[in-house]
Tab-separated table of C-alpha atoms in Angstrom:
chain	number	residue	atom	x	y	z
A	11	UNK	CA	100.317	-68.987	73.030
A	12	UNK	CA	101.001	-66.615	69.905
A	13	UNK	CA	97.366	-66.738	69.287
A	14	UNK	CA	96.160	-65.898	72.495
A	15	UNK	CA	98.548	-62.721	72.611
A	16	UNK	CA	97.012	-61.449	69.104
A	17	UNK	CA	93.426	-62.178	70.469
A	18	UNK	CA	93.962	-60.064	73.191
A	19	UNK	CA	95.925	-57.477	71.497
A	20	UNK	CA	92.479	-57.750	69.116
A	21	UNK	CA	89.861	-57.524	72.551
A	22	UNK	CA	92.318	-53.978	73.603
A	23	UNK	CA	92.319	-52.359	70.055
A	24	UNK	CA	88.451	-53.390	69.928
A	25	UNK	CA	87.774	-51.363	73.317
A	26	UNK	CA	89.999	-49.049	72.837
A	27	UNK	CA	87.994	-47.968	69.171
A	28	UNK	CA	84.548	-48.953	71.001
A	29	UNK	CA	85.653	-46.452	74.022
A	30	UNK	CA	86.652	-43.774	71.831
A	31	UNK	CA	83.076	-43.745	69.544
A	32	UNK	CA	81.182	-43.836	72.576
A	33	UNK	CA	83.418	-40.706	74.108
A	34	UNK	CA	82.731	-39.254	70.653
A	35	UNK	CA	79.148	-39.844	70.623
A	36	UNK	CA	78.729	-38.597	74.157
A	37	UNK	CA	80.231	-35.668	73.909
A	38	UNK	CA	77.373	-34.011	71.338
A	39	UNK	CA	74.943	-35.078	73.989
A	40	UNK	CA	76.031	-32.798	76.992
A	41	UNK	CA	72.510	-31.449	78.507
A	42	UNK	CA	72.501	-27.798	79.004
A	43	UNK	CA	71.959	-26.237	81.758
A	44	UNK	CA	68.438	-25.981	83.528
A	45	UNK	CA	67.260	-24.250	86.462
A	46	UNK	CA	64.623	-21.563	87.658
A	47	UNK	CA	65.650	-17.925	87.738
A	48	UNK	CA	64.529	-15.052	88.893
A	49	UNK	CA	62.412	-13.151	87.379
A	50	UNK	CA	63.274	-9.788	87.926
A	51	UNK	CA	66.809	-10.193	86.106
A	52	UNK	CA	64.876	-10.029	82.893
A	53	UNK	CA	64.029	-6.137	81.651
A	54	UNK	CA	60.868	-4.802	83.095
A	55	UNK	CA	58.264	-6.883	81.403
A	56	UNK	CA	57.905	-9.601	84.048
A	57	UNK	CA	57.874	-7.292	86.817
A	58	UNK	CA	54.438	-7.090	86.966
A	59	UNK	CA	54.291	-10.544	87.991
A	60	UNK	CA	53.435	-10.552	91.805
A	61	UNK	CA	51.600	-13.742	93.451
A	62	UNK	CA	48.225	-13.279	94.936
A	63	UNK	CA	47.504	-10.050	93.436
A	64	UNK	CA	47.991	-10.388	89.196
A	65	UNK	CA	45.165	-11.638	87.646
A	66	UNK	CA	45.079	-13.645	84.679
A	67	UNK	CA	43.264	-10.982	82.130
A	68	UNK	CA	45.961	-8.874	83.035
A	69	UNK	CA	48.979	-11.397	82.024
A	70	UNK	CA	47.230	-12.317	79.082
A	71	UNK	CA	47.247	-8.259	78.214
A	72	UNK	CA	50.664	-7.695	78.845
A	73	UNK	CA	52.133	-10.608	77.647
A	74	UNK	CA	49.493	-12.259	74.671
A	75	UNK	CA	48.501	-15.241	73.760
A	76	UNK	CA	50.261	-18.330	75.874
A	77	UNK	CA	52.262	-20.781	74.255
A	78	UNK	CA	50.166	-23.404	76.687
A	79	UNK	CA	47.790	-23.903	78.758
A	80	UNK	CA	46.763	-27.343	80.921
A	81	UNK	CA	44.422	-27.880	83.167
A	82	UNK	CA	41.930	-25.686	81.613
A	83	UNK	CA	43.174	-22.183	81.838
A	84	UNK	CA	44.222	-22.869	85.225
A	85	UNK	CA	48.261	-23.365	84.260
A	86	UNK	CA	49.557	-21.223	81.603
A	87	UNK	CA	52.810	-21.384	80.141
A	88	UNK	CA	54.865	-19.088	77.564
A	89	UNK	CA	57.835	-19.561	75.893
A	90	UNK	CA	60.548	-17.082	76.224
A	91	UNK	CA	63.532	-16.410	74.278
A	92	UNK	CA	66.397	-13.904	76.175
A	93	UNK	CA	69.317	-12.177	74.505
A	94	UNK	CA	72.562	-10.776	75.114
A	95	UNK	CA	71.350	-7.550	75.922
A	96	UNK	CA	68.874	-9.834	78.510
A	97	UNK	CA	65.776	-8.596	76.553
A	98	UNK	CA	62.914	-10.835	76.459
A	99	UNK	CA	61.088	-12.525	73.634
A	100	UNK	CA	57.699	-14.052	73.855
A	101	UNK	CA	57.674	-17.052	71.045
A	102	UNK	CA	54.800	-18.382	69.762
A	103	UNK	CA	53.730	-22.050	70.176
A	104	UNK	CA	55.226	-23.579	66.675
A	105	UNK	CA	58.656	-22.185	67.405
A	106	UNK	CA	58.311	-24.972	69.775
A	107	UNK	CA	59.197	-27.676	67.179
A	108	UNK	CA	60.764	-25.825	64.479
A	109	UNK	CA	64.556	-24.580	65.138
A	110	UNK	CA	64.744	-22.748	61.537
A	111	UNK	CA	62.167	-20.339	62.160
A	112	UNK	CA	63.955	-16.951	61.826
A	113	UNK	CA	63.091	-15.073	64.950
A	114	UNK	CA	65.808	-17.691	66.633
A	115	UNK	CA	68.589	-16.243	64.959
A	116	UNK	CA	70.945	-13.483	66.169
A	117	UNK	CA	69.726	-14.427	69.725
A	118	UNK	CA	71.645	-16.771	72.326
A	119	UNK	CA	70.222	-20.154	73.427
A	120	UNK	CA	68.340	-19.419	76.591
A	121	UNK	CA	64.779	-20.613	76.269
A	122	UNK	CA	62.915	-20.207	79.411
A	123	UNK	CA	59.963	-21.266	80.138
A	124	UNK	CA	57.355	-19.168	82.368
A	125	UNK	CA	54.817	-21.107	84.337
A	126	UNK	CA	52.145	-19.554	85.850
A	127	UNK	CA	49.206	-21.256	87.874
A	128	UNK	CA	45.871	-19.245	88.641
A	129	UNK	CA	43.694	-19.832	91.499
A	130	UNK	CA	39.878	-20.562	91.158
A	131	UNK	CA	39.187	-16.877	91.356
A	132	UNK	CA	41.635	-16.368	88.502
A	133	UNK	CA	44.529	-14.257	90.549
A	134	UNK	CA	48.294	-15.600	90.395
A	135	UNK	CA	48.946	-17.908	93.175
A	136	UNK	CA	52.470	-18.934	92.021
A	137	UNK	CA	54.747	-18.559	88.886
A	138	UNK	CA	58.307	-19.543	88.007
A	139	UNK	CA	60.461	-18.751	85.118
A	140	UNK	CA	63.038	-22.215	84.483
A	141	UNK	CA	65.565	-21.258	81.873
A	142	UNK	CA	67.632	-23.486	79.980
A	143	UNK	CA	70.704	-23.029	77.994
A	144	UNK	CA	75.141	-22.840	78.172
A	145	UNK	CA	74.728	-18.981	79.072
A	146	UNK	CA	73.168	-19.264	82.072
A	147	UNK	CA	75.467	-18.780	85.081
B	10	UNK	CA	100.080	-13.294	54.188
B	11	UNK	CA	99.529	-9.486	55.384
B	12	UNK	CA	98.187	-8.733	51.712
B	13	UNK	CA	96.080	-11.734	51.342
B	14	UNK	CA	94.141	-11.568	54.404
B	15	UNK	CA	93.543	-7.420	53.495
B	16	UNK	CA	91.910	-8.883	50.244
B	17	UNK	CA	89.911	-11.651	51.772
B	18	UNK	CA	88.618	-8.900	54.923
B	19	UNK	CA	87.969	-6.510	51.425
B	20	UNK	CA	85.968	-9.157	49.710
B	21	UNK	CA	83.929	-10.247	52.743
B	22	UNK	CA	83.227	-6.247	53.406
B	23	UNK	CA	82.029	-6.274	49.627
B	24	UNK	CA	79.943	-9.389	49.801
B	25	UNK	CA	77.993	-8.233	52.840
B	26	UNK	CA	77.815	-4.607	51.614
B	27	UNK	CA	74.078	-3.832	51.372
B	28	UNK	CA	72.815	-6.256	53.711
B	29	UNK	CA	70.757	-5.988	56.520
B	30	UNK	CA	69.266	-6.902	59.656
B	31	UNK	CA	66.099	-7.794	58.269
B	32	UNK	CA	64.446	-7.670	62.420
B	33	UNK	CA	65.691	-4.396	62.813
B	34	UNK	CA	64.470	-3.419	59.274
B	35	UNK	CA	61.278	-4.305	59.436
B	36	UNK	CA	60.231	-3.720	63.259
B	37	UNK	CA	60.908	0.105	62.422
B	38	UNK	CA	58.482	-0.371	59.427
B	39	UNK	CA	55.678	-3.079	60.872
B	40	UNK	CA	54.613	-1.694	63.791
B	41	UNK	CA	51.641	-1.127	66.135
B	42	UNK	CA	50.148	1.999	64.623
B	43	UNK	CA	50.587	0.688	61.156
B	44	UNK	CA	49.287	-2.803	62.237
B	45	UNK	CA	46.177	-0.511	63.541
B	46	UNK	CA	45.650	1.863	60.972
B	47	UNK	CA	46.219	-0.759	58.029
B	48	UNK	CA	44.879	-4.111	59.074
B	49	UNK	CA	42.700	-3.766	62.565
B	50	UNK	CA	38.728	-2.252	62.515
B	51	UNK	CA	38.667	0.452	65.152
B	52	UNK	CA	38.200	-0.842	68.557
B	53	UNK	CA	36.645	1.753	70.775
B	54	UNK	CA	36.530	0.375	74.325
B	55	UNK	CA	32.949	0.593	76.014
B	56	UNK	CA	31.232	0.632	72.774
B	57	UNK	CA	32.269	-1.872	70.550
B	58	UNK	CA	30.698	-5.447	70.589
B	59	UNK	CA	32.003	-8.792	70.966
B	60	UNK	CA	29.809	-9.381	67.753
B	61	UNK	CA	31.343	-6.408	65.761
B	62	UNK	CA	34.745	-7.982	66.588
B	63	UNK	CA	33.829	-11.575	65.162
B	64	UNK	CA	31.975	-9.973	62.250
B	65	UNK	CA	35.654	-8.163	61.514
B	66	UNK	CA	37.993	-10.494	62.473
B	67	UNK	CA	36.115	-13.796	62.383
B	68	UNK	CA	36.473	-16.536	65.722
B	69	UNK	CA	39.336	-15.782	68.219
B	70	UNK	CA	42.372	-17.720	68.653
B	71	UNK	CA	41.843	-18.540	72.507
B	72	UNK	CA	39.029	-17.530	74.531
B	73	UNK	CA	39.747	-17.251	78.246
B	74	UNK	CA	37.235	-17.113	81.588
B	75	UNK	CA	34.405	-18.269	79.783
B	76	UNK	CA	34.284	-16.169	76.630
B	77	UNK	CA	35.170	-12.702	78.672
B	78	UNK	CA	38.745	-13.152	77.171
B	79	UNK	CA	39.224	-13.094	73.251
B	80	UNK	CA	43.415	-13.695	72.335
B	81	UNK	CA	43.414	-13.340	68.061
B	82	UNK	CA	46.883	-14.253	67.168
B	83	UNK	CA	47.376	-12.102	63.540
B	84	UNK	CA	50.158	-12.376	60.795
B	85	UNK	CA	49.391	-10.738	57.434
B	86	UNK	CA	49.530	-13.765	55.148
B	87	UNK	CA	51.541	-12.532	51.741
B	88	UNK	CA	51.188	-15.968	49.710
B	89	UNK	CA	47.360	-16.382	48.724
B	90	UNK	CA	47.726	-18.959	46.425
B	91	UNK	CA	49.691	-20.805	49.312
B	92	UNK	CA	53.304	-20.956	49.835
B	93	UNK	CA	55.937	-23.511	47.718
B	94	UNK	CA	58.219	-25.524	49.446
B	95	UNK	CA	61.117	-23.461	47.743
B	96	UNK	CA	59.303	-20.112	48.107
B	97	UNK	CA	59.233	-21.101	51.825
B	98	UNK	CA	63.003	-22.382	52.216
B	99	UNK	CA	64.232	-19.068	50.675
B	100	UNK	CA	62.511	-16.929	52.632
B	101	UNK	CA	62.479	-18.879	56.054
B	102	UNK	CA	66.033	-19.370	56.711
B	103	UNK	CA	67.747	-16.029	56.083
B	104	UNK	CA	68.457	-13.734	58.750
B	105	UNK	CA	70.018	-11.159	56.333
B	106	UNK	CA	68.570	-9.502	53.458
B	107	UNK	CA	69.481	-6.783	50.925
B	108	UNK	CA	67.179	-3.458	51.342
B	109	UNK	CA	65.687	-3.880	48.255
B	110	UNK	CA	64.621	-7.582	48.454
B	111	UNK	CA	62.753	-5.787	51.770
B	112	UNK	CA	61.429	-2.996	50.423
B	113	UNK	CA	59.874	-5.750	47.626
B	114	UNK	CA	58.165	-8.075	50.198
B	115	UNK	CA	56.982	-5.277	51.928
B	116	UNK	CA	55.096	-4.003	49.316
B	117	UNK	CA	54.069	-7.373	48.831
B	118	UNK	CA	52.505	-7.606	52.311
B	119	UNK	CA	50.861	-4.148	51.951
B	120	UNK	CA	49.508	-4.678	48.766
B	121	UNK	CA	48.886	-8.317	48.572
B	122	UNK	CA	48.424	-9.191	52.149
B	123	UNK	CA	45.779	-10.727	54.114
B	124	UNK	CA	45.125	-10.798	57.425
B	125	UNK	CA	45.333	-14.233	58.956
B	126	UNK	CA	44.182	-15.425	62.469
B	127	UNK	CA	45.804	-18.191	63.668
B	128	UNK	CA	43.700	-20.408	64.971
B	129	UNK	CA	43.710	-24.681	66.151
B	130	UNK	CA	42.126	-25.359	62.953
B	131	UNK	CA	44.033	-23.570	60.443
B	132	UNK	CA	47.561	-23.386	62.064
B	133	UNK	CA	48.585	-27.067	60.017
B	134	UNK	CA	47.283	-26.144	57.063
B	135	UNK	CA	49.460	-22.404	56.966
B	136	UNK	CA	52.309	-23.307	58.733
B	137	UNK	CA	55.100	-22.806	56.460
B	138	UNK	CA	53.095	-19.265	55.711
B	139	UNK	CA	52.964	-18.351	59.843
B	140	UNK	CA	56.797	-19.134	60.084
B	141	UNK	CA	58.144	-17.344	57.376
B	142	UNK	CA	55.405	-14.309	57.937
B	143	UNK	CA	57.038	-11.152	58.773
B	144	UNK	CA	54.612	-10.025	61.352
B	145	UNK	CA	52.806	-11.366	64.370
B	146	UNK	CA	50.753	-9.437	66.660
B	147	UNK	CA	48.756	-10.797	69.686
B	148	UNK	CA	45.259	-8.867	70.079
B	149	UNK	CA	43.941	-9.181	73.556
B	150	UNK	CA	40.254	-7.861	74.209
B	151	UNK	CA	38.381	-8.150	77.667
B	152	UNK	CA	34.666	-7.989	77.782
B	153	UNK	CA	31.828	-7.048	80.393
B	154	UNK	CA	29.287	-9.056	80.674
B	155	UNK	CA	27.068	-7.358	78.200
B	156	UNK	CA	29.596	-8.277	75.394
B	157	UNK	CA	30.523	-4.611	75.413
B	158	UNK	CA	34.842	-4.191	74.412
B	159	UNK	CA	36.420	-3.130	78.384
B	160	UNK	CA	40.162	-3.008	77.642
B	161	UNK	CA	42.900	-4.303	74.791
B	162	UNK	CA	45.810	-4.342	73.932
B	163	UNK	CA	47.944	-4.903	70.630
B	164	UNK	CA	51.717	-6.860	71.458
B	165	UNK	CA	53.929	-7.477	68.285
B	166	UNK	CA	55.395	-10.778	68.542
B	167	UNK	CA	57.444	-10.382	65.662
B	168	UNK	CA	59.653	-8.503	64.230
């Protein structure tokens, strides 16, 4: 009877220490925020942006060289960083895998990602800018 | 208490005394007129050739609507002999620098230098040297159909 009290006493303390790492563990791994926003919060520089009538040679003139592209040139994709002042960054591709490259610091964490898809005749027939990060509201 | 946290506020005054914000430093030293004048051959649109460009600048980063679109991503590349593994964690991961450790590197990039496009096949084999490099511009150049230069444009990147 003794023994049976102490083994259960042993199963609580066990899930009790098991519950608490996990709690621990989980709580580094909270995903931030994601969701699209609109554009036109952002300075001036993605004003330009207007579906059905931008063309692709003038994106690639006002904003450089895309982080992506898929589908042959008709998706591109660029990788933005936005600070507290809400100014806008334009990262190159590596930045993509390497979080000690110097241009992150002194900025807040919202990456954004802009996603724009071209028609056959190379005009913009739909774009979206999908931030992530804890500042968004 | 009062005394000892007027000391430690003094010290930490002292310590960063002299430092700057190296972004802020340098994007009122690197930029587009000096990346012009300094590293890029004149571009004159409506007479310069797609061929005069490659000559100068060698093959594009990205080409875009069949060759009418040339993207040359550029950093000025200050390590020749190639960058070391410590040269690159000491200069990679500091945000703040003293004036003078600026005014040093760049001198370094203006006398040392080389221009480096960025390109699929060379971006593995200089990638601690296109992190750590101070300056990135994007050249964009549009050509008719004749190969003749129609419009560009020059967009720092960095700082």
């Amino acid at each position: 009877m003794k023994d049976t009290t102490k083994q259960k006493n042993f199963l609580v303390l066990v899930s009790a220490i098991l519950l608490f790492n996990m709690t621990l563990l989980n709580g580094g791994c909270a995903l931030p925020k994601v969701k699209p926003v609109d554009k036109t919060v952002f300075s001036d520089r993605l004003q330009f942006l207007t579906n059905g009538t931008t063309s692709r040679e003038e994106v690639l003139l006002k904003l450089g060289e895309p982080s992506g592209r898929f589908e042959g040139e008709h998706i591109l994709t660029y990788m933005l960083l936005i600070d507290g002042n809400k100014n806008l960054r334009i990262l190159p591709r590596q930045l993509a895998i390497s979080n000690i490259d110097p241009r992150l610091y002194n900025l807040n964490p919202t990456i954004c990602s802009l996603v724009l898809i071209f028609k056959n005749d190379n005009i913009l027939e739909k774009s979206e800018l999908i931030c992530s990060g804890d500042e968004l509201k | 208490m009062k005394k000892y946290s007027l000391t430690l506020f003094l010290l930490i005054i002292f310590f960063f005394y002299g430092c700057v914000n190296r972004n802020i430093y340098l994007s009122e030293r690197l930029t587009e007129s000096y990346m012009r004048s300094r590293w890029l051959p004149p571009l004159d649109a409506s007479r310069t050739t797609r061929e005069q460009v490659v000559e100068k600048l060698g093959n594009p980063s990205g080409t875009f609507e069949n060759g009418r679109i040339y993207t040359y991503r550029l950093i000025i590349n200050e390590w020749k002999e190639g960058m070391s593994d410590s040269e690159y964690l000491d200069y990679c991961c500091t945000a703040y620098y003293n004036e003078k450790t600026l005014d040093k590197r760049f001198e370094q990039i203006d006398g040392d230098g080389a221009l480096l496009v960025v390109t699929e096949e060379n971006m593995e084999k200089y990638e601690k040297e296109i992190i750590s490099s101070m300056v990135e511009f994007h050249l964009i150049l549009t050509f008719t159909a004749d190969g003749i230069l129609n419009r560009y444009s020059l967009i720092r990147v960095r700082p």
